[in-house]
Amino acid sequence: MDQFGIQEALKALGLAETNKGSSTGNAWLGSTTDLIESYSPVDGKLIGKVAATTKEDYEAIVAAGQDAYKDWRIMPAPQRGEIVRQFGNKLRAYKEPLGKLVSYEMGKSYQEGLGEVQEMIDICDFAVGLSRQLNGMTMHSERPGHRMYDQYHPLGIVGIISAFNFPVAVWAWNTALAWICGNVCIWKPSEKAPMCGVACQNIMAEVLKDNDLPEGICALVNGDFNVGEWMTNDKRVPLISVTGSTRMGRIVGATVAQRFGKSILELGGNNAIIVTPDADLEMTIIGAVFGAVGTAGQRCTSTRRLIIHESMYDTVKEKLAAAYKQLSIGNPLDENNHVGPLIDTDAVGMYNSALTKVVEEGGNIVVEGGVLTGEGYESGCYVKPAIAEAKNNFAIVQHETFAPILYLMKYATLEEAIEMQNDVPQGLSSAIMTTNLREAERFLSHAGSDCGIANVNIGTSGAEIGGAFGGEKETGGGRESGSDAWKGYMRRQTNTINYSTSLPLAQGIKFEL
């Protein structure tokens, strides 16, 4: 019996037991021989199979993208925005089945799955408005009868490599902006969530067909790291946007830079919340618990460290332990559960290893972890969210573990807390819990958090699309989503127009014939 309507959702999204995995947008390519099997971490069952992209398929997709770009780039930006608007409306219609698939294939709660599709809808709405605001700056020239301004042009093909933890939203962040900027896109979804990629391609194909748009505007490839290497080494793909580990980012960033391409890197996080004596404890506990256990700790913005003032350390520790006892772990499609599974058994292995290492380095377990077995946990991917007391300089604390493990540590002064917050290789998200205005502003100052995201009285996890998303240091420096992140998908050009009858040179240089 399909208790949660998964089969119905798959059918609504046009998914079969075996699916082609290479698409130019309007047409599916290749055979269904070399297959990627997608198993749900929820129950361990096979969701479906997706054909891996061959080199021949890839070449056809790039060629289609190059052809489509010639027409797409000269379409007025507001008209491109209209296509994105229609895609957003399609997502509204498919929100429930797509959210259900995200939850089932990735393992996050159904509410988070719906929230991820809502992020896609939100970025479409943002991009539609932005399509009428791709503005440059006008400047005064030092030469009489001259005008200067800068403008932005599309790059061509944008390659997008996304991670399993947000199997659809991050693609949409990139794609919606890339499209309204005049680019075409090739997407390689995570091989751990390929069915989500095929589903999104099916949805967008309806928009392309309705508008009689050319092949290549929205393309899909599937496969392992080899397919990613084709993209990162391809000079015909001037921009690569990649979400993944710092290790992966080092390889992609170096490869793309070597051919003088552009990259947007969204890599690891090691996020901390500072809890001051002036914190609202109720808000603090809610923010810390959701940040640590939401998506089973598999968000790049998940809360990994809680830096607590020594005067309230024991109180916060006790409240956290009590809150963890209330967590319900199980099938994420059951909305009574707070925590779902990790993505696979490899992730479970890393979780176990991290708990072993923190004890070996001198840490103390506050809330016991462990792998859950028995009825409802047959996939072997369910673990207990754990809390450990640790030092910030522990090797395992300096490392990002994609699992629900929260490290607690003490501080004496705010300066010490900020130094601890910053003293990790990653620099994605950060937060401070305080009702003290001076502490809040100190945290946000030049001498405060060194992360790309710094919050006051909210946790590290959960970002609105209106702001640019990304981090510093080993997080990669990339920016996606809101604010002026759209500029990363374009090339900048400075223009000078002489409408006088003479040719004066800049800096007063004289040159006469």
Short mmCIF file of C-alpha atoms in Angstrom, two decimals:
data_model
loop_
_atom_site.label_atom_id
_atom_site.label_comp_id
_atom_site.label_asym_id
_atom_site.label_seq_id
_atom_site.Cartn_x
_atom_site.Cartn_y
_atom_site.Cartn_z
CA MET A 1 0.00 0.00 0.00
CA ASP A 2 1.36 3.43 -1.01
CA GLN A 3 0.60 5.14 2.32
CA PHE A 4 2.13 8.50 1.39
CA GLY A 5 1.18 8.66 -2.29
CA ILE A 6 4.68 8.29 -3.72
CA GLN A 7 3.61 6.34 -6.80
CA GLU A 8 0.92 8.90 -7.50
CA ALA A 9 3.51 11.68 -7.24
CA LEU A 10 5.90 9.90 -9.60
CA LYS A 11 3.12 9.46 -12.14
CA ALA A 12 2.11 13.13 -11.89
CA LEU A 13 5.71 14.16 -12.57
CA GLY A 14 5.97 11.95 -15.66
CA LEU A 15 8.46 9.55 -14.09
CA ALA A 16 8.69 5.90 -15.04
CA GLU A 17 10.55 2.94 -13.59
CA THR A 18 13.31 3.59 -16.14
CA ASN A 19 13.96 7.11 -17.46
CA LYS A 20 16.24 8.71 -19.98
CA GLY A 21 18.61 11.14 -18.30
CA SER A 22 19.86 13.39 -21.11
CA SER A 23 17.69 16.15 -22.47
CA THR A 24 18.07 19.26 -24.59
CA GLY A 25 14.92 20.60 -22.99
CA ASN A 26 12.48 19.63 -25.70
CA ALA A 27 13.80 16.14 -26.49
CA TRP A 28 15.25 13.21 -24.58
CA LEU A 29 18.43 11.68 -25.97
CA GLY A 30 20.21 8.34 -25.90
CA SER A 31 19.23 4.90 -24.71
CA THR A 32 18.46 3.50 -21.28
CA THR A 33 21.37 1.07 -20.96
CA ASP A 34 23.89 2.57 -18.49
CA LEU A 35 21.51 3.21 -15.58
CA ILE A 36 21.79 5.11 -12.30
CA GLU A 37 19.62 3.50 -9.65
CA SER A 38 17.98 5.80 -7.13
CA TYR A 39 17.13 4.24 -3.77
CA SER A 40 15.20 6.14 -1.13
CA PRO A 41 16.93 6.58 2.23
CA VAL A 42 13.42 6.62 3.71
CA ASP A 43 12.70 2.91 3.23
CA GLY A 44 15.60 1.62 1.12
CA LYS A 45 13.34 0.92 -1.86
CA LEU A 46 14.21 1.55 -5.49
CA ILE A 47 12.47 4.72 -6.69
CA GLY A 48 13.51 4.37 -10.32
CA LYS A 49 16.40 4.33 -12.75
CA VAL A 50 17.87 7.14 -14.83
CA ALA A 51 20.13 6.65 -17.83
CA ALA A 52 23.61 8.14 -17.55
CA THR A 53 24.65 10.69 -20.15
CA THR A 54 27.09 9.47 -22.77
CA LYS A 55 29.79 11.63 -24.35
CA GLU A 56 27.77 11.60 -27.55
CA ASP A 57 24.69 12.84 -25.70
CA TYR A 58 26.76 15.55 -24.02
CA GLU A 59 28.15 16.84 -27.32
CA ALA A 60 24.64 17.02 -28.78
CA ILE A 61 23.40 18.93 -25.73
CA VAL A 62 26.24 21.48 -25.87
CA ALA A 63 25.67 22.00 -29.59
CA ALA A 64 21.95 22.56 -28.98
CA GLY A 65 22.81 25.02 -26.23
CA GLN A 66 25.14 27.00 -28.48
CA ASP A 67 22.44 27.27 -31.14
CA ALA A 68 19.71 28.21 -28.67
CA TYR A 69 21.88 30.90 -27.09
CA LYS A 70 22.06 32.85 -30.35
CA ASP A 71 18.29 33.42 -30.30
CA TRP A 72 17.72 33.45 -26.53
CA ARG A 73 20.27 36.21 -25.82
CA ILE A 74 18.57 38.69 -28.19
CA MET A 75 15.09 38.06 -26.82
CA PRO A 76 14.27 41.10 -24.63
CA ALA A 77 14.94 40.35 -20.97
CA PRO A 78 11.30 40.98 -19.91
CA GLN A 79 10.20 38.37 -22.46
CA ARG A 80 12.68 35.91 -20.97
CA GLY A 81 11.19 36.85 -17.62
CA GLU A 82 7.77 35.85 -18.94
CA ILE A 83 9.11 32.34 -19.61
CA VAL A 84 10.44 32.18 -16.05
CA ARG A 85 7.04 33.39 -14.78
CA GLN A 86 5.34 30.51 -16.58
CA PHE A 87 7.84 28.06 -15.10
CA GLY A 88 7.05 29.41 -11.63
CA ASN A 89 3.34 28.85 -12.26
CA LYS A 90 4.03 25.28 -13.37
CA LEU A 91 5.91 24.74 -10.12
CA ARG A 92 2.89 25.98 -8.20
CA ALA A 93 0.79 23.35 -9.95
CA TYR A 94 3.33 20.59 -9.26
CA LYS A 95 4.35 21.72 -5.77
CA GLU A 96 2.81 18.83 -3.88
CA PRO A 97 4.15 15.90 -5.97
CA LEU A 98 7.56 17.52 -6.46
CA GLY A 99 7.84 18.29 -2.75
CA LYS A 100 6.93 14.69 -2.00
CA LEU A 101 9.59 13.40 -4.40
CA VAL A 102 12.23 15.67 -2.84
CA SER A 103 11.33 14.32 0.59
CA TYR A 104 11.35 10.68 -0.54
CA GLU A 105 14.49 10.75 -2.69
CA MET A 106 16.58 12.97 -0.39
CA GLY A 107 15.11 12.15 3.01
CA LYS A 108 14.18 15.60 4.31
CA SER A 109 10.82 16.18 5.92
CA TYR A 110 7.79 16.66 3.67
CA GLN A 111 7.41 20.21 4.98
CA GLU A 112 11.02 20.92 4.01
CA GLY A 113 10.39 19.32 0.61
CA LEU A 114 7.45 21.64 0.04
CA GLY A 115 9.59 24.51 1.29
CA GLU A 116 12.27 23.68 -1.24
CA VAL A 117 9.77 23.87 -4.10
CA GLN A 118 8.52 27.14 -2.64
CA GLU A 119 12.10 28.44 -2.87
CA MET A 120 12.00 27.60 -6.58
CA ILE A 121 8.75 29.53 -6.95
CA ASP A 122 10.14 32.47 -4.98
CA ILE A 123 13.29 32.74 -7.10
CA CYS A 124 11.16 32.65 -10.25
CA ASP A 125 9.11 35.57 -8.91
CA PHE A 126 12.31 37.42 -8.00
CA ALA A 127 13.80 36.79 -11.44
CA VAL A 128 10.67 37.99 -13.24
CA GLY A 129 10.94 41.38 -11.54
CA LEU A 130 14.68 41.44 -12.06
CA SER A 131 14.23 40.93 -15.81
CA ARG A 132 13.21 44.60 -16.02
CA GLN A 133 16.07 45.81 -13.81
CA LEU A 134 19.32 44.51 -15.31
CA ASN A 135 20.78 47.96 -15.02
CA GLY A 136 24.29 49.32 -15.33
CA MET A 137 25.79 52.54 -14.00
CA THR A 138 26.05 55.84 -15.91
CA MET A 139 29.21 57.85 -15.22
CA HIS A 140 30.42 61.37 -16.05
CA SER A 141 33.34 61.54 -18.42
CA GLU A 142 36.30 63.86 -17.88
CA ARG A 143 36.18 64.65 -21.61
CA PRO A 144 33.63 67.13 -22.97
CA GLY A 145 31.00 65.71 -25.30
CA HIS A 146 31.45 62.18 -23.96
CA ARG A 147 29.22 59.83 -22.03
CA MET A 148 30.23 56.70 -20.13
CA TYR A 149 28.23 53.80 -18.79
CA ASP A 150 28.59 50.12 -18.01
CA GLN A 151 26.29 47.32 -19.08
CA TYR A 152 26.05 43.58 -18.65
CA HIS A 153 25.90 40.88 -21.32
CA PRO A 154 25.13 37.15 -21.02
CA LEU A 155 27.97 34.64 -20.99
CA GLY A 156 26.53 31.77 -23.04
CA ILE A 157 26.14 28.30 -21.56
CA VAL A 158 25.99 28.09 -17.76
CA GLY A 159 26.85 24.70 -16.28
CA ILE A 160 25.17 23.87 -12.97
CA ILE A 161 26.33 21.01 -10.73
CA SER A 162 24.06 20.61 -7.71
CA ALA A 163 24.24 18.57 -4.51
CA PHE A 164 21.84 16.01 -3.04
CA ASN A 165 20.79 18.02 0.01
CA PHE A 166 18.85 20.59 -2.03
CA PRO A 167 18.16 18.54 -5.13
CA VAL A 168 15.98 21.13 -6.90
CA ALA A 169 16.10 24.55 -5.21
CA VAL A 170 19.76 25.40 -5.83
CA TRP A 171 19.37 24.52 -9.51
CA ALA A 172 16.45 26.93 -9.69
CA TRP A 173 18.43 29.67 -7.91
CA ASN A 174 21.01 29.47 -10.67
CA THR A 175 18.75 28.75 -13.61
CA ALA A 176 16.14 31.46 -13.06
CA LEU A 177 18.83 34.14 -12.86
CA ALA A 178 20.90 32.70 -15.70
CA TRP A 179 17.84 32.61 -17.96
CA ILE A 180 16.70 36.18 -17.42
CA CYS A 181 20.31 37.28 -17.98
CA GLY A 182 20.17 35.67 -21.43
CA ASN A 183 22.15 32.49 -20.76
CA VAL A 184 21.17 28.90 -21.47
CA CYS A 185 21.78 26.17 -18.89
CA ILE A 186 23.06 22.61 -18.62
CA TRP A 187 22.27 20.97 -15.29
CA LYS A 188 23.94 17.96 -13.74
CA PRO A 189 21.93 16.98 -10.64
CA SER A 190 23.43 14.85 -7.90
CA GLU A 191 23.67 11.18 -8.82
CA LYS A 192 22.07 10.61 -5.40
CA ALA A 193 18.89 12.41 -6.50
CA PRO A 194 18.58 11.97 -10.28
CA MET A 195 14.81 11.47 -10.31
CA CYS A 196 14.33 15.04 -9.05
CA GLY A 197 16.33 16.28 -12.02
CA VAL A 198 14.23 14.36 -14.54
CA ALA A 199 11.04 15.62 -12.86
CA CYS A 200 12.12 19.27 -13.12
CA GLN A 201 13.10 18.78 -16.74
CA ASN A 202 9.66 17.34 -17.48
CA ILE A 203 8.03 20.38 -15.91
CA MET A 204 10.18 22.88 -17.81
CA ALA A 205 9.68 20.97 -21.07
CA GLU A 206 5.97 21.88 -20.86
CA VAL A 207 6.89 25.58 -20.80
CA LEU A 208 9.30 25.22 -23.72
CA LYS A 209 6.67 23.40 -25.75
CA ASP A 210 3.91 25.90 -24.91
CA ASN A 211 6.11 28.76 -26.15
CA ASP A 212 7.67 26.96 -29.13
CA LEU A 213 11.16 27.70 -27.80
CA PRO A 214 14.28 26.12 -29.31
CA GLU A 215 16.10 23.13 -27.86
CA GLY A 216 19.05 23.81 -25.62
CA ILE A 217 17.71 26.58 -23.37
CA CYS A 218 17.27 24.15 -20.48
CA ALA A 219 19.31 20.96 -20.72
CA LEU A 220 19.90 18.02 -18.39
CA VAL A 221 22.79 15.60 -18.04
CA ASN A 222 23.17 12.77 -15.53
CA GLY A 223 26.07 10.69 -14.30
CA ASP A 224 29.03 10.52 -11.96
CA PHE A 225 32.05 12.81 -11.66
CA ASN A 226 33.06 12.08 -15.25
CA VAL A 227 30.11 14.07 -16.58
CA GLY A 228 31.04 16.91 -14.23
CA GLU A 229 34.59 16.79 -15.59
CA TRP A 230 33.31 17.18 -19.15
CA MET A 231 31.57 20.36 -18.11
CA THR A 232 34.37 21.85 -16.02
CA ASN A 233 36.94 21.23 -18.74
CA ASP A 234 34.73 22.55 -21.56
CA LYS A 235 35.66 26.01 -22.87
CA ARG A 236 32.19 26.21 -24.44
CA VAL A 237 30.79 26.45 -20.89
CA PRO A 238 32.12 29.81 -19.65
CA LEU A 239 30.55 29.59 -16.19
CA ILE A 240 30.33 26.62 -13.84
CA SER A 241 28.21 26.95 -10.70
CA VAL A 242 28.89 24.09 -8.30
CA THR A 243 27.45 23.18 -4.92
CA GLY A 244 29.33 20.53 -2.99
CA SER A 245 32.22 19.79 -0.68
CA THR A 246 35.31 21.94 -0.27
CA ARG A 247 37.37 19.10 -1.73
CA MET A 248 35.20 19.07 -4.84
CA GLY A 249 35.31 22.87 -5.06
CA ARG A 250 39.11 22.92 -5.07
CA ILE A 251 39.15 20.62 -8.08
CA VAL A 252 36.41 22.44 -10.00
CA GLY A 253 37.68 25.92 -9.17
CA ALA A 254 41.24 25.13 -10.26
CA THR A 255 40.11 23.39 -13.44
CA VAL A 256 37.82 26.20 -14.54
CA ALA A 257 40.35 28.90 -13.63
CA GLN A 258 43.03 27.16 -15.68
CA ARG A 259 40.94 27.73 -18.82
CA PHE A 260 40.04 31.28 -17.64
CA GLY A 261 36.42 30.39 -17.09
CA LYS A 262 34.25 31.70 -14.27
CA SER A 263 32.99 29.71 -11.33
CA ILE A 264 30.45 30.17 -8.55
CA LEU A 265 31.48 27.95 -5.65
CA GLU A 266 29.04 27.08 -2.86
CA LEU A 267 30.98 24.72 -0.65
CA GLY A 268 31.14 23.53 2.96
CA GLY A 269 29.96 25.25 6.10
CA ASN A 270 30.89 24.95 9.78
CA ASN A 271 28.31 27.24 11.25
CA ALA A 272 28.10 28.53 14.80
CA ILE A 273 25.59 30.31 17.01
CA ILE A 274 26.95 32.51 19.80
CA VAL A 275 24.67 32.55 22.84
CA THR A 276 25.20 35.58 25.09
CA PRO A 277 23.89 36.23 28.62
CA ASP A 278 21.28 38.54 27.04
CA ALA A 279 19.87 35.85 24.75
CA ASP A 280 16.19 34.95 24.67
CA LEU A 281 16.55 31.30 25.66
CA GLU A 282 13.30 30.10 24.13
CA MET A 283 14.27 31.49 20.74
CA THR A 284 17.79 30.17 21.19
CA ILE A 285 16.72 26.58 21.81
CA ILE A 286 14.31 26.54 18.86
CA GLY A 287 16.89 28.06 16.51
CA ALA A 288 19.70 25.79 17.66
CA VAL A 289 17.68 22.57 17.53
CA PHE A 290 16.21 23.20 14.08
CA GLY A 291 19.61 24.34 12.81
CA ALA A 292 21.28 21.19 14.11
CA VAL A 293 18.69 18.51 13.25
CA GLY A 294 16.76 19.99 10.31
CA THR A 295 17.38 17.94 7.15
CA ALA A 296 19.18 15.56 9.55
CA GLY A 297 22.08 18.01 9.72
CA GLN A 298 22.66 17.84 5.97
CA ARG A 299 22.32 21.51 5.13
CA CYS A 300 25.43 23.51 4.31
CA THR A 301 23.97 26.04 6.78
CA SER A 302 23.28 23.47 9.51
CA THR A 303 24.35 24.55 13.00
CA ARG A 304 27.49 22.60 13.90
CA ARG A 305 28.75 24.61 16.90
CA LEU A 306 27.05 26.35 19.82
CA ILE A 307 29.33 28.84 21.55
CA ILE A 308 27.73 29.59 24.92
CA HIS A 309 28.67 32.12 27.59
CA GLU A 310 30.06 30.38 30.67
CA SER A 311 27.43 31.97 32.95
CA MET A 312 24.58 30.15 31.21
CA TYR A 313 26.36 27.15 29.73
CA ASP A 314 24.84 24.54 32.04
CA THR A 315 21.33 25.98 31.64
CA VAL A 316 21.50 25.91 27.84
CA LYS A 317 22.99 22.40 27.87
CA GLU A 318 20.16 21.10 30.03
CA LYS A 319 17.47 22.74 27.91
CA LEU A 320 18.99 21.32 24.72
CA ALA A 321 19.14 17.83 26.18
CA ALA A 322 15.50 18.10 27.19
CA ALA A 323 14.50 19.35 23.73
CA TYR A 324 16.33 16.47 22.03
CA LYS A 325 14.30 13.99 24.06
CA GLN A 326 11.18 15.35 22.34
CA LEU A 327 12.47 14.70 18.81
CA SER A 328 10.63 12.09 16.78
CA ILE A 329 12.78 10.26 14.22
CA GLY A 330 11.26 8.38 11.32
CA ASN A 331 9.69 8.52 7.88
CA PRO A 332 9.97 12.18 6.81
CA LEU A 333 6.69 11.97 4.90
CA ASP A 334 4.97 11.45 8.23
CA GLU A 335 4.54 15.02 9.46
CA ASN A 336 4.62 13.86 13.09
CA ASN A 337 8.37 13.22 12.71
CA HIS A 338 11.01 15.91 13.18
CA VAL A 339 14.04 14.08 11.76
CA GLY A 340 14.38 11.85 8.72
CA PRO A 341 17.27 9.71 7.48
CA LEU A 342 20.75 10.54 6.28
CA ILE A 343 21.19 10.26 2.52
CA ASP A 344 22.91 6.84 2.55
CA THR A 345 24.91 4.40 4.63
CA ASP A 346 28.18 6.14 3.71
CA ALA A 347 26.85 9.23 5.49
CA VAL A 348 25.99 7.03 8.49
CA GLY A 349 29.59 5.84 8.53
CA MET A 350 30.89 9.42 8.63
CA TYR A 351 28.46 10.21 11.46
CA ASN A 352 29.72 7.27 13.52
CA SER A 353 33.33 8.17 12.80
CA ALA A 354 32.81 11.78 13.93
CA LEU A 355 31.30 10.70 17.26
CA THR A 356 34.20 8.34 17.85
CA LYS A 357 36.78 11.01 17.02
CA VAL A 358 35.30 13.71 19.25
CA VAL A 359 35.58 11.35 22.25
CA GLU A 360 39.11 10.34 21.25
CA GLU A 361 40.10 14.01 21.19
CA GLY A 362 38.77 14.54 24.71
CA GLY A 363 35.16 15.51 24.10
CA ASN A 364 32.20 14.47 26.21
CA ILE A 365 28.92 13.10 24.84
CA VAL A 366 25.92 14.99 26.23
CA VAL A 367 23.18 13.37 24.14
CA GLU A 368 24.01 9.89 22.89
CA GLY A 369 23.92 9.17 19.21
CA GLY A 370 23.59 5.84 17.44
CA VAL A 371 22.10 4.12 14.42
CA LEU A 372 18.43 3.16 14.65
CA THR A 373 17.30 -0.33 13.65
CA GLY A 374 14.06 -2.25 13.51
CA GLU A 375 10.68 -1.51 12.03
CA GLY A 376 10.61 1.74 10.09
CA TYR A 377 14.40 1.97 9.97
CA GLU A 378 15.10 -0.78 7.41
CA SER A 379 17.13 1.49 5.11
CA GLY A 380 19.90 1.70 7.72
CA CYS A 381 20.09 5.47 7.27
CA TYR A 382 18.39 6.67 10.45
CA VAL A 383 20.54 8.03 13.29
CA LYS A 384 19.94 9.81 16.59
CA PRO A 385 20.84 13.51 16.69
CA ALA A 386 23.77 13.83 19.09
CA ILE A 387 25.32 16.56 21.23
CA ALA A 388 28.93 16.61 22.37
CA GLU A 389 31.01 19.01 24.46
CA ALA A 390 34.16 19.84 22.55
CA LYS A 391 36.98 22.32 22.02
CA ASN A 392 36.94 24.52 18.94
CA ASN A 393 40.44 23.37 17.97
CA PHE A 394 39.55 19.67 17.85
CA ALA A 395 40.34 18.33 14.38
CA ILE A 396 36.86 16.85 14.04
CA VAL A 397 35.25 20.18 15.02
CA GLN A 398 37.28 21.99 12.36
CA HIS A 399 35.87 19.55 9.81
CA GLU A 400 32.33 19.65 8.41
CA THR A 401 30.40 16.44 9.12
CA PHE A 402 27.13 16.26 7.18
CA ALA A 403 25.11 14.77 10.03
CA PRO A 404 23.08 15.87 13.09
CA ILE A 405 25.98 16.37 15.52
CA LEU A 406 26.11 19.57 17.59
CA TYR A 407 29.26 20.64 19.44
CA LEU A 408 28.97 22.76 22.61
CA MET A 409 31.73 25.04 23.87
CA LYS A 410 32.15 27.84 26.42
CA TYR A 411 33.38 31.41 26.13
CA ALA A 412 34.11 34.21 28.61
CA THR A 413 34.08 37.41 26.49
CA LEU A 414 32.32 38.33 23.27
CA GLU A 415 35.69 38.94 21.59
CA GLU A 416 36.68 35.38 22.48
CA ALA A 417 33.38 34.02 21.13
CA ILE A 418 33.76 35.84 17.80
CA GLU A 419 37.34 34.60 17.51
CA MET A 420 36.14 31.04 18.08
CA GLN A 421 33.31 31.50 15.58
CA ASN A 422 35.78 32.66 12.93
CA ASP A 423 38.51 30.15 13.76
CA VAL A 424 37.47 27.44 11.30
CA PRO A 425 38.40 27.05 7.62
CA GLN A 426 34.81 27.55 6.42
CA GLY A 427 32.85 30.82 6.39
CA LEU A 428 29.25 30.30 5.34
CA SER A 429 26.66 31.12 8.01
CA SER A 430 26.79 32.48 11.56
CA ALA A 431 24.44 33.84 14.19
CA ILE A 432 24.33 35.54 17.56
CA MET A 433 21.50 35.27 20.08
CA THR A 434 21.29 38.48 22.09
CA THR A 435 18.89 41.27 22.99
CA ASN A 436 21.87 43.57 23.57
CA LEU A 437 22.15 46.05 20.68
CA ARG A 438 25.86 46.61 21.27
CA GLU A 439 26.61 42.89 21.11
CA ALA A 440 24.57 42.52 17.93
CA GLU A 441 26.29 45.40 16.18
CA ARG A 442 29.72 44.22 17.34
CA PHE A 443 28.99 40.82 15.79
CA LEU A 444 28.01 42.45 12.47
CA SER A 445 30.93 44.91 12.40
CA HIS A 446 34.17 44.69 10.40
CA ALA A 447 35.72 42.98 13.43
CA GLY A 448 32.81 40.57 13.81
CA SER A 449 31.70 37.47 11.92
CA ASP A 450 33.79 36.65 8.84
CA CYS A 451 30.99 34.63 7.21
CA GLY A 452 28.98 35.44 4.11
CA ILE A 453 25.82 35.23 6.25
CA ALA A 454 25.57 36.76 9.73
CA ASN A 455 22.26 36.70 11.60
CA VAL A 456 20.96 38.18 14.83
CA ASN A 457 18.31 36.31 16.82
CA ILE A 458 17.69 33.71 14.15
CA GLY A 459 19.64 30.52 13.54
CA THR A 460 22.22 29.74 10.89
CA SER A 461 19.87 27.66 8.77
CA GLY A 462 17.20 28.92 6.41
CA ALA A 463 17.80 31.76 3.94
CA GLU A 464 15.35 33.91 2.02
CA ILE A 465 15.92 34.29 -1.70
CA GLY A 466 15.97 38.10 -1.51
CA GLY A 467 19.52 38.14 -0.14
CA ALA A 468 22.67 36.88 -1.81
CA PHE A 469 23.56 33.41 -0.54
CA GLY A 470 27.16 32.26 -0.12
CA GLY A 471 30.23 32.26 2.07
CA GLU A 472 33.90 33.09 2.38
CA LYS A 473 37.17 31.21 2.89
CA GLU A 474 36.80 27.50 2.08
CA THR A 475 33.11 28.01 1.40
CA GLY A 476 34.29 29.35 -1.94
CA GLY A 477 33.21 32.99 -2.16
CA GLY A 478 30.31 32.35 -4.54
CA ARG A 479 26.99 34.19 -4.38
CA GLU A 480 23.64 32.94 -5.63
CA SER A 481 19.99 33.91 -5.38
CA GLY A 482 19.06 37.50 -4.44
CA SER A 483 20.54 40.99 -4.16
CA ASP A 484 22.90 41.58 -7.11
CA ALA A 485 24.02 37.94 -7.42
CA TRP A 486 22.72 38.11 -11.02
CA LYS A 487 25.92 39.92 -12.02
CA GLY A 488 27.84 36.67 -11.55
CA TYR A 489 26.02 35.25 -14.59
CA MET A 490 27.05 38.08 -16.90
CA ARG A 491 30.09 39.77 -18.37
CA ARG A 492 30.61 43.44 -17.65
CA GLN A 493 31.34 45.98 -20.36
CA THR A 494 32.33 49.65 -20.04
CA ASN A 495 31.12 51.89 -22.88
CA THR A 496 32.31 55.38 -23.83
CA ILE A 497 30.42 57.39 -26.44
CA ASN A 498 31.89 60.48 -28.08
CA TYR A 499 29.17 62.75 -29.47
CA SER A 500 31.47 65.78 -29.98
CA THR A 501 33.30 66.90 -33.12
CA SER A 502 36.80 66.36 -31.68
CA LEU A 503 38.79 63.48 -30.23
CA PRO A 504 40.24 64.51 -26.84
CA LEU A 505 42.25 61.81 -25.04
CA ALA A 506 41.88 60.83 -21.43
CA GLN A 507 44.28 62.18 -18.81
CA GLY A 508 44.86 65.25 -21.02
CA ILE A 509 47.27 63.40 -23.31
CA LYS A 510 48.15 65.33 -26.48
CA PHE A 511 48.47 63.49 -29.78
CA GLU A 512 48.39 65.51 -32.98
CA LEU A 513 49.07 64.63 -36.62
#
